[in-house]
Amino acid sequence: MGRKLLVFMLFCGGVELSAQTVVQQFVAVSAGAGTVSDMDLPKPSGKGSVLIAMPVLLSPGVKVLSVSDNAPDGGNTYKQVPGTSSSCAEKSLDIWYCENCNPGVTELKFHLSDHVKGSLNAFLEVSGMALSSVLDGTGAQVSNGTATSGDLEVGPSITTTTKDFIIARYFSTAPLPTGVTPAGWKYSTSYVYFLNAPSGTYQPTLTGGRAAGSFCMGMAAFKTAAAVASSPPDRN
């Protein structure tokens, strides 16, 4: 009955299903970062987006204590995704996020536990996401992973409960991977992601790297906004 009602409402224009959109994405190197690593964004962030910040620290033993930004209406609160902290080759990474964020962010600051010689900071802004309780469960990670003889870097596995945006931040020793499987994952040289992923279990595998190369990866999933009711079309 519930499925028939949903189909009917879709036919009549009674439900609008949300879709995730990557509004902007960016990776920046901060050399000689001291105890605060800055990151300037390509353009101001929009209202209600989820902002995802993913630092890789280039000095061993240093941690990110907090993340802040310069939103004009008040800086956003960033939370660390549990279970995403990972390390390899004397580098460490994790994933931070804010939900239903105040707009206009043009700069992020990563506040560190000690001085670092540099950091590699990645950032994504995603719209169409849940405005509260956006994190779907906890994250997953692989530390000190080793590529297989087939040059495959097999990431952690994560199970989702609804339609999600899934992100996996990684660091690999040279030469870097050049792709990702299975189908549906989008590749970049610092992270991979999956848009509008139905509930299920996901495990990215990086391809094209070096056999026996070292890598680490942290992964998290974020919920899409709930479907909203809309007025039926005017049939007059």
PDB file of N, CA and C in Angstrom, residues 5 10 25-26 32 35 44 51 58 60-61 71 82 93 98 105 131 137 157 170 172 185 195 220 232 235:
ATOM      1  N   LEU A   5       1.074   4.190  -2.899  1.00  0.00           N
ATOM      2  CA  LEU A   5       0.790   5.584  -2.591  1.00  0.00           C
ATOM      3  C   LEU A   5       1.933   6.470  -3.050  1.00  0.00           C
ATOM      4  N   LEU A  10       4.102  10.493  -6.808  1.00  0.00           N
ATOM      5  CA  LEU A  10       5.104  10.890  -7.780  1.00  0.00           C
ATOM      6  C   LEU A  10       4.441  11.233  -9.111  1.00  0.00           C
ATOM      7  N   GLN A  25      34.686  21.689  -4.971  1.00  0.00           N
ATOM      8  CA  GLN A  25      35.658  20.790  -4.358  1.00  0.00           C
ATOM      9  C   GLN A  25      37.046  21.334  -4.643  1.00  0.00           C
ATOM     10  N   PHE A  26      37.954  21.103  -3.700  1.00  0.00           N
ATOM     11  CA  PHE A  26      39.238  21.794  -3.773  1.00  0.00           C
ATOM     12  C   PHE A  26      40.249  21.071  -2.905  1.00  0.00           C
ATOM     13  N   GLY A  32      54.707  24.588   5.792  1.00  0.00           N
ATOM     14  CA  GLY A  32      55.135  25.283   6.997  1.00  0.00           C
ATOM     15  C   GLY A  32      53.963  25.813   7.792  1.00  0.00           C
ATOM     16  N   THR A  35      50.976  25.656  13.832  1.00  0.00           N
ATOM     17  CA  THR A  35      49.918  24.955  14.562  1.00  0.00           C
ATOM     18  C   THR A  35      48.526  25.276  14.025  1.00  0.00           C
ATOM     19  N   PRO A  44      32.504  31.497  -2.160  1.00  0.00           N
ATOM     20  CA  PRO A  44      31.757  31.397  -0.895  1.00  0.00           C
ATOM     21  C   PRO A  44      30.781  30.225  -0.915  1.00  0.00           C
ATOM     22  N   LEU A  51      29.513  20.930   4.597  1.00  0.00           N
ATOM     23  CA  LEU A  51      30.909  21.222   4.273  1.00  0.00           C
ATOM     24  C   LEU A  51      31.765  20.106   4.858  1.00  0.00           C
ATOM     25  N   LEU A  58      51.419  16.242   7.373  1.00  0.00           N
ATOM     26  CA  LEU A  58      52.658  15.702   6.833  1.00  0.00           C
ATOM     27  C   LEU A  58      53.744  15.529   7.892  1.00  0.00           C
ATOM     28  N   PRO A  60      54.472  13.273  11.616  1.00  0.00           N
ATOM     29  CA  PRO A  60      53.910  12.194  12.438  1.00  0.00           C
ATOM     30  C   PRO A  60      53.537  12.672  13.831  1.00  0.00           C
ATOM     31  N   GLY A  61      52.493  12.053  14.391  1.00  0.00           N
ATOM     32  CA  GLY A  61      52.112  12.307  15.774  1.00  0.00           C
ATOM     33  C   GLY A  61      51.284  13.550  16.010  1.00  0.00           C
ATOM     34  N   ALA A  71      32.357  32.095   8.356  1.00  0.00           N
ATOM     35  CA  ALA A  71      31.001  32.420   7.909  1.00  0.00           C
ATOM     36  C   ALA A  71      30.563  33.761   8.499  1.00  0.00           C
ATOM     37  N   PRO A  82      33.594   9.969  13.634  1.00  0.00           N
ATOM     38  CA  PRO A  82      34.223   8.866  14.383  1.00  0.00           C
ATOM     39  C   PRO A  82      34.631   7.729  13.453  1.00  0.00           C
ATOM     40  N   LEU A  93      45.399  11.278   8.575  1.00  0.00           N
ATOM     41  CA  LEU A  93      44.251  11.932   7.952  1.00  0.00           C
ATOM     42  C   LEU A  93      42.998  11.640   8.760  1.00  0.00           C
ATOM     43  N   CYS A  98      30.479  19.934   8.795  1.00  0.00           N
ATOM     44  CA  CYS A  98      29.398  20.669   9.457  1.00  0.00           C
ATOM     45  C   CYS A  98      28.135  20.476   8.632  1.00  0.00           C
ATOM     46  N   VAL A 105      31.158  31.024   3.608  1.00  0.00           N
ATOM     47  CA  VAL A 105      32.489  30.609   4.067  1.00  0.00           C
ATOM     48  C   VAL A 105      33.491  30.763   2.916  1.00  0.00           C
ATOM     49  N   LEU A 131      19.390  18.292   6.881  1.00  0.00           N
ATOM     50  CA  LEU A 131      19.743  19.493   7.636  1.00  0.00           C
ATOM     51  C   LEU A 131      20.112  19.193   9.083  1.00  0.00           C
ATOM     52  N   GLY A 137      25.620   6.768  10.552  1.00  0.00           N
ATOM     53  CA  GLY A 137      26.447   5.851  11.323  1.00  0.00           C
ATOM     54  C   GLY A 137      27.827   6.424  11.590  1.00  0.00           C
ATOM     55  N   SER A 157      35.273  -0.960   4.312  1.00  0.00           N
ATOM     56  CA  SER A 157      33.887  -1.212   3.925  1.00  0.00           C
ATOM     57  C   SER A 157      32.957  -0.433   4.849  1.00  0.00           C
ATOM     58  N   TYR A 170      42.054   9.569   1.003  1.00  0.00           N
ATOM     59  CA  TYR A 170      43.162   8.625   1.063  1.00  0.00           C
ATOM     60  C   TYR A 170      44.494   9.330   0.869  1.00  0.00           C
ATOM     61  N   SER A 172      48.357   7.955  -0.614  1.00  0.00           N
ATOM     62  CA  SER A 172      49.103   6.830  -1.176  1.00  0.00           C
ATOM     63  C   SER A 172      50.529   7.269  -1.488  1.00  0.00           C
ATOM     64  N   TRP A 185      31.820   5.096  -8.396  1.00  0.00           N
ATOM     65  CA  TRP A 185      32.742   5.937  -7.654  1.00  0.00           C
ATOM     66  C   TRP A 185      33.380   6.959  -8.588  1.00  0.00           C
ATOM     67  N   LEU A 195      27.954   9.566  -5.364  1.00  0.00           N
ATOM     68  CA  LEU A 195      26.765  10.407  -5.241  1.00  0.00           C
ATOM     69  C   LEU A 195      25.494   9.571  -5.274  1.00  0.00           C
ATOM     70  N   ALA A 220      33.403   8.041   5.086  1.00  0.00           N
ATOM     71  CA  ALA A 220      32.200   8.439   5.821  1.00  0.00           C
ATOM     72  C   ALA A 220      31.030   8.542   4.863  1.00  0.00           C
ATOM     73  N   PRO A 232       0.196  19.481  -6.163  1.00  0.00           N
ATOM     74  CA  PRO A 232      -0.063  18.819  -7.440  1.00  0.00           C
ATOM     75  C   PRO A 232      -0.209  19.846  -8.544  1.00  0.00           C
ATOM     76  N   ARG A 235      -4.661  21.457 -12.955  1.00  0.00           N
ATOM     77  CA  ARG A 235      -5.251  20.785 -14.108  1.00  0.00           C
ATOM     78  C   ARG A 235      -6.413  21.563 -14.720  1.00  0.00           C
TER      79      ARG A 235
END
